[in-house]
Amino acid sequence: MTSALEEKIINAPESDYMNDEQLAFFKDLLIELHDTTRARIKEAKEEMLNQPDLPDFNDRASWEEQCELLMRIVDREQKLLPKIQLSLERIRLGTYGYCLETGEPIGVQRLMARPTAEYCIDVKACQEMKEHLIRS
């Protein structure tokens, strides 16, 4: 469910792209994302540290598997934090919302879905195709 402010941000005319209201909206969104990401990291680490007494081999194996999953989550979340900080820095510098490669607008819809996006959809698609070709 989208809020009235989100609707207003999404439906703003292109001429208002990355105006003060939009920048403030995305700044708040990124700060909230940063805080929730840090909280998820903390929760996952605490969960891993609180190992229950598991005398049964199968229970221990399940616990270790769960810890591996938690470590992957922590790793992914820790990689997100610098991206959030870079996005906040781009807001401060006035470059947020514009593709790092082309300088074209990334688009409000894309930023709503991925507030840390650095590239417009066309550039990102080309990058992903190149990565796929290199891996093949």
XYZ file of N, CA and C in Angstrom:
408
model
N 0.843 -1.180 0.000
C 0.000 0.000 0.000
C 0.886 1.239 0.000
N 0.625 2.140 -0.900
C 1.432 3.345 -0.987
C 0.764 4.476 -0.238
N 1.586 5.313 0.356
C 1.079 6.464 1.089
C 0.773 7.598 0.113
N 0.114 8.614 0.633
C -0.208 9.778 -0.195
C 1.072 10.466 -0.674
N 2.080 10.508 0.207
C 3.349 11.133 -0.180
C 4.031 10.337 -1.290
N 4.013 9.002 -1.180
C 4.595 8.169 -2.234
C 3.887 8.407 -3.560
N 2.561 8.467 -3.522
C 1.778 8.743 -4.740
C 2.173 10.088 -5.335
N 2.335 11.082 -4.478
C 2.711 12.415 -4.943
C 4.109 12.394 -5.581
N 5.024 11.671 -4.964
C 6.391 11.563 -5.487
C 6.374 10.847 -6.841
N 5.648 9.746 -6.913
C 5.572 8.949 -8.138
C 4.922 9.732 -9.273
N 3.870 10.481 -8.966
C 3.090 11.164 -9.997
C 3.562 12.585 -10.300
N 4.681 12.998 -9.712
C 5.198 14.348 -9.974
C 5.608 14.454 -11.440
N 5.434 15.622 -12.029
C 5.849 15.794 -13.430
C 7.368 15.628 -13.583
N 7.782 15.207 -14.766
C 9.210 15.009 -15.030
C 10.021 16.274 -14.774
N 9.401 17.426 -14.973
C 10.108 18.693 -14.749
C 10.463 18.892 -13.272
N 9.782 18.153 -12.378
C 10.064 18.246 -10.941
C 11.010 17.158 -10.452
N 11.642 16.427 -11.380
C 12.488 15.301 -11.013
C 13.589 15.730 -10.049
N 13.674 15.021 -8.966
C 14.644 15.212 -7.882
C 14.589 16.626 -7.304
N 13.347 17.102 -7.131
C 13.154 18.371 -6.444
C 13.406 18.159 -4.951
N 13.315 19.208 -4.170
C 13.613 19.136 -2.739
C 12.736 18.119 -2.013
N 11.455 18.059 -2.386
C 10.540 17.127 -1.727
C 10.919 15.679 -2.035
N 11.258 15.399 -3.274
C 11.675 14.045 -3.649
C 12.989 13.669 -2.967
N 13.931 14.589 -2.958
C 15.212 14.311 -2.299
C 15.019 14.042 -0.813
N 14.164 14.825 -0.165
C 13.888 14.608 1.262
C 13.221 13.253 1.477
N 12.300 12.895 0.574
C 11.629 11.604 0.660
C 12.640 10.462 0.568
N 13.511 10.515 -0.429
C 14.484 9.445 -0.616
C 15.533 9.440 0.497
N 15.876 10.603 0.999
C 16.813 10.650 2.130
C 16.203 9.927 3.333
N 14.956 10.240 3.641
C 14.281 9.564 4.758
C 14.173 8.060 4.506
N 13.855 7.687 3.282
C 13.743 6.275 2.916
C 15.083 5.558 3.104
N 16.163 6.188 2.671
C 17.490 5.596 2.805
C 17.930 5.509 4.264
N 17.611 6.510 5.046
C 17.958 6.468 6.473
C 17.198 5.336 7.157
N 15.927 5.195 6.834
C 15.132 4.097 7.397
C 15.690 2.743 6.946
N 16.062 2.633 5.679
C 16.650 1.402 5.157
C 17.958 1.089 5.879
N 18.763 2.104 6.120
C 20.029 1.939 6.833
C 19.776 1.411 8.244
N 18.826 2.018 8.937
C 18.527 1.610 10.315
C 17.978 0.187 10.382
N 17.069 -0.160 9.484
C 16.490 -1.506 9.510
C 17.527 -2.551 9.092
N 18.412 -2.180 8.182
C 19.473 -3.103 7.763
C 20.412 -3.378 8.926
N 20.811 -2.341 9.638
C 21.676 -2.524 10.815
C 20.977 -3.371 11.872
N 19.688 -3.180 12.051
C 18.937 -3.961 13.034
C 18.898 -5.436 12.631
N 18.689 -5.716 11.331
C 18.671 -7.110 10.865
C 20.032 -7.770 11.053
N 21.099 -7.035 10.816
C 22.448 -7.567 11.026
C 22.640 -7.912 12.499
N 22.257 -6.990 13.358
C 22.408 -7.203 14.804
C 21.599 -8.422 15.257
N 20.354 -8.523 14.806
C 19.500 -9.658 15.181
C 20.107 -10.980 14.717
N 20.595 -11.014 13.494
C 21.174 -12.251 12.961
C 22.419 -12.644 13.748
N 23.265 -11.679 14.067
C 24.479 -11.975 14.843
C 24.114 -12.481 16.240
N 23.141 -11.844 16.869
C 22.715 -12.285 18.199
C 22.150 -13.699 18.154
N 21.402 -13.989 17.119
C 20.820 -15.326 16.975
C 21.918 -16.377 16.825
N 22.969 -16.039 16.075
C 24.071 -16.985 15.896
C 24.854 -17.196 17.193
N 24.940 -16.151 18.007
C 25.693 -16.254 19.261
C 24.941 -17.016 20.351
N 23.647 -17.117 20.236
C 22.828 -17.783 21.253
C 22.534 -19.228 20.862
N 23.587 -19.994 20.740
C 23.422 -21.395 20.343
C 22.808 -22.197 21.491
N 21.704 -22.850 21.222
C 21.094 -23.679 22.258
C 21.904 -24.966 22.455
N 21.693 -25.615 23.589
C 22.336 -26.899 23.866
C 21.629 -27.964 23.031
N 22.335 -28.504 22.049
C 21.734 -29.465 21.127
C 22.515 -30.770 21.148
N 22.111 -31.698 21.996
C 22.835 -32.968 22.072
C 22.606 -33.864 20.843
N 21.498 -33.690 20.178
C 21.173 -34.525 19.024
C 21.940 -34.043 17.790
N 22.556 -34.977 17.072
C 23.344 -34.656 15.883
C 22.508 -33.937 14.829
N 21.298 -34.395 14.581
C 20.440 -33.780 13.566
C 20.060 -32.349 13.938
N 19.793 -32.121 15.218
C 19.478 -30.764 15.672
C 20.680 -29.840 15.487
N 21.876 -30.339 15.807
C 23.098 -29.534 15.619
C 23.310 -29.220 14.139
N 23.070 -30.210 13.296
C 23.233 -29.998 11.852
C 22.243 -28.951 11.349
N 21.027 -29.011 11.833
C 20.019 -28.006 11.446
C 20.431 -26.624 11.927
N 20.950 -26.560 13.163
C 21.405 -25.283 13.723
C 22.549 -24.707 12.878
N 23.505 -25.552 12.499
C 24.636 -25.092 11.682
C 24.154 -24.614 10.316
N 23.193 -25.300 9.751
C 22.630 -24.879 8.470
C 21.941 -23.523 8.614
N 21.220 -23.350 9.700
C 20.558 -22.069 9.953
C 21.600 -20.962 10.136
N 22.691 -21.263 10.811
C 23.751 -20.273 10.996
C 24.404 -19.894 9.665
N 24.578 -20.860 8.781
C 25.122 -20.556 7.457
C 24.210 -19.595 6.697
N 22.915 -19.831 6.795
C 21.949 -18.934 6.159
C 22.033 -17.539 6.782
N 22.123 -17.474 8.101
C 22.233 -16.186 8.784
C 23.513 -15.460 8.383
N 24.597 -16.194 8.208
C 25.855 -15.558 7.788
C 25.734 -14.978 6.387
N 25.035 -15.677 5.500
C 24.822 -15.139 4.147
C 23.967 -13.870 4.206
N 22.966 -13.879 5.086
C 22.121 -12.695 5.246
C 22.951 -11.529 5.754
N 23.776 -11.778 6.781
C 24.627 -10.721 7.330
C 25.570 -10.193 6.256
N 26.164 -11.087 5.488
C 27.081 -10.669 4.428
C 26.374 -9.775 3.416
N 25.189 -10.203 2.982
C 24.427 -9.413 2.003
C 24.040 -8.045 2.584
N 23.576 -8.058 3.815
C 23.151 -6.801 4.450
C 24.338 -5.863 4.666
N 25.502 -6.426 5.020
C 26.680 -5.579 5.228
C 27.160 -4.961 3.925
N 26.917 -5.619 2.804
C 27.268 -5.044 1.502
C 26.304 -3.929 1.111
N 25.095 -3.976 1.665
C 24.103 -2.947 1.357
C 24.409 -1.629 2.074
N 24.952 -1.697 3.284
C 25.193 -0.477 4.071
C 26.043 0.564 3.336
N 27.185 0.201 2.739
C 27.952 1.225 2.012
C 27.190 1.805 0.820
N 26.367 0.986 0.175
C 25.567 1.491 -0.944
C 24.571 2.542 -0.462
N 24.002 2.305 0.699
C 23.071 3.275 1.277
C 23.819 4.559 1.597
N 24.988 4.424 2.203
C 25.779 5.611 2.567
C 26.200 6.395 1.324
N 26.550 5.689 0.248
C 26.902 6.376 -1.002
C 25.692 7.109 -1.587
N 24.520 6.499 -1.480
C 23.299 7.148 -1.973
C 23.011 8.413 -1.176
N 23.181 8.343 0.132
C 22.985 9.535 0.969
C 24.001 10.624 0.613
N 25.215 10.214 0.308
C 26.235 11.183 -0.097
C 25.860 11.820 -1.440
N 25.317 11.025 -2.364
C 24.889 11.587 -3.650
C 23.733 12.569 -3.464
N 22.870 12.317 -2.483
C 21.809 13.291 -2.189
C 22.457 14.592 -1.737
N 23.431 14.475 -0.846
C 24.118 15.665 -0.336
C 24.799 16.439 -1.466
N 25.364 15.708 -2.424
C 26.085 16.349 -3.528
C 25.170 16.814 -4.660
N 23.909 16.375 -4.626
C 22.968 16.773 -5.668
C 23.015 15.908 -6.915
N 23.618 14.713 -6.805
C 23.716 13.822 -7.962
C 22.825 12.590 -7.833
N 22.098 12.487 -6.742
C 21.237 11.323 -6.527
C 20.121 11.291 -7.561
N 19.836 10.088 -8.040
C 18.743 9.917 -8.989
C 19.169 9.991 -10.435
N 20.457 10.209 -10.665
C 20.973 10.301 -12.026
C 21.997 9.199 -12.258
N 21.933 8.592 -13.416
C 22.805 7.488 -13.789
C 24.273 7.922 -13.733
N 25.099 7.111 -13.082
C 26.520 7.429 -12.973
C 27.234 7.356 -14.316
N 26.682 6.594 -15.244
C 27.332 6.441 -16.546
C 26.839 7.461 -17.569
N 25.538 7.654 -17.650
C 24.982 8.520 -18.701
C 24.562 9.903 -18.201
N 24.338 10.025 -16.907
C 23.835 11.283 -16.359
C 22.337 11.450 -16.520
N 21.697 10.474 -17.142
C 20.242 10.518 -17.348
C 19.514 10.169 -16.046
N 18.271 10.637 -15.887
C 17.498 10.273 -14.701
C 17.309 8.755 -14.588
N 17.459 8.251 -13.391
C 17.243 6.820 -13.128
C 15.749 6.527 -13.142
N 14.976 7.455 -12.635
C 13.529 7.292 -12.597
C 13.019 7.030 -11.187
N 11.952 7.701 -10.847
C 11.380 7.588 -9.504
C 10.910 6.169 -9.229
N 10.258 5.541 -10.193
C 9.751 4.175 -9.990
C 10.900 3.226 -9.655
N 11.987 3.324 -10.388
C 13.148 2.459 -10.138
C 13.752 2.758 -8.769
N 13.839 4.022 -8.408
C 14.396 4.383 -7.106
C 13.489 3.949 -5.961
N 12.197 3.917 -6.204
C 11.281 3.413 -5.176
C 11.551 1.927 -4.925
N 11.780 1.199 -6.006
C 12.034 -0.232 -5.882
C 13.441 -0.511 -5.346
N 14.408 0.304 -5.752
C 15.796 0.121 -5.337
C 16.407 1.497 -5.086
N 16.248 2.009 -3.866
C 16.710 3.370 -3.574
C 18.215 3.581 -3.717
N 18.979 2.489 -3.757
C 20.430 2.612 -3.914
C 20.875 2.491 -5.373
N 19.933 2.474 -6.301
C 20.279 2.323 -7.724
C 21.224 3.439 -8.160
N 22.250 3.039 -8.909
C 23.232 4.000 -9.404
C 23.146 4.202 -10.916
N 22.435 3.286 -11.570
C 22.374 3.315 -13.028
C 20.929 3.246 -13.496
N 20.662 3.877 -14.628
C 19.347 3.766 -15.242
C 19.157 2.320 -15.700
N 17.955 1.956 -15.981
C 17.634 0.563 -16.293
C 18.362 0.062 -17.541
N 18.521 0.912 -18.556
C 19.200 0.492 -19.786
C 20.670 0.157 -19.529
N 21.360 1.012 -18.799
C 22.771 0.779 -18.490
C 22.917 -0.461 -17.622
N 22.060 -0.605 -16.623
C 22.129 -1.768 -15.730
C 21.884 -3.061 -16.505
N 20.932 -3.043 -17.419
C 20.660 -4.230 -18.233
C 21.883 -4.600 -19.078
N 22.543 -3.614 -19.661
C 23.753 -3.872 -20.455
C 24.866 -4.444 -19.574
N 25.031 -3.896 -18.386
C 26.046 -4.400 -17.462
C 25.778 -5.862 -17.103
N 24.520 -6.173 -16.833
C 24.163 -7.543 -16.466
C 24.365 -8.500 -17.631
N 24.071 -8.050 -18.857
C 24.313 -8.910 -20.034
C 25.807 -9.181 -20.193
N 26.633 -8.151 -20.010
C 28.087 -8.324 -20.111
C 28.584 -9.293 -19.044
N 28.079 -9.150 -17.814
C 28.468 -10.052 -16.734
C 28.078 -11.488 -17.067
N 26.890 -11.657 -17.616
C 26.413 -12.998 -17.982
C 27.307 -13.601 -19.070
N 27.688 -12.794 -20.052
C 28.563 -13.285 -21.132
C 29.928 -13.661 -20.594
N 30.440 -12.877 -19.675
C 31.764 -13.157 -19.104
C 31.741 -14.460 -18.308
N 30.658 -14.684 -17.566
C 30.530 -15.908 -16.757
C 30.294 -17.144 -17.616
N 29.758 -16.953 -18.804
C 29.423 -18.112 -19.669
C 30.628 -18.740 -20.300
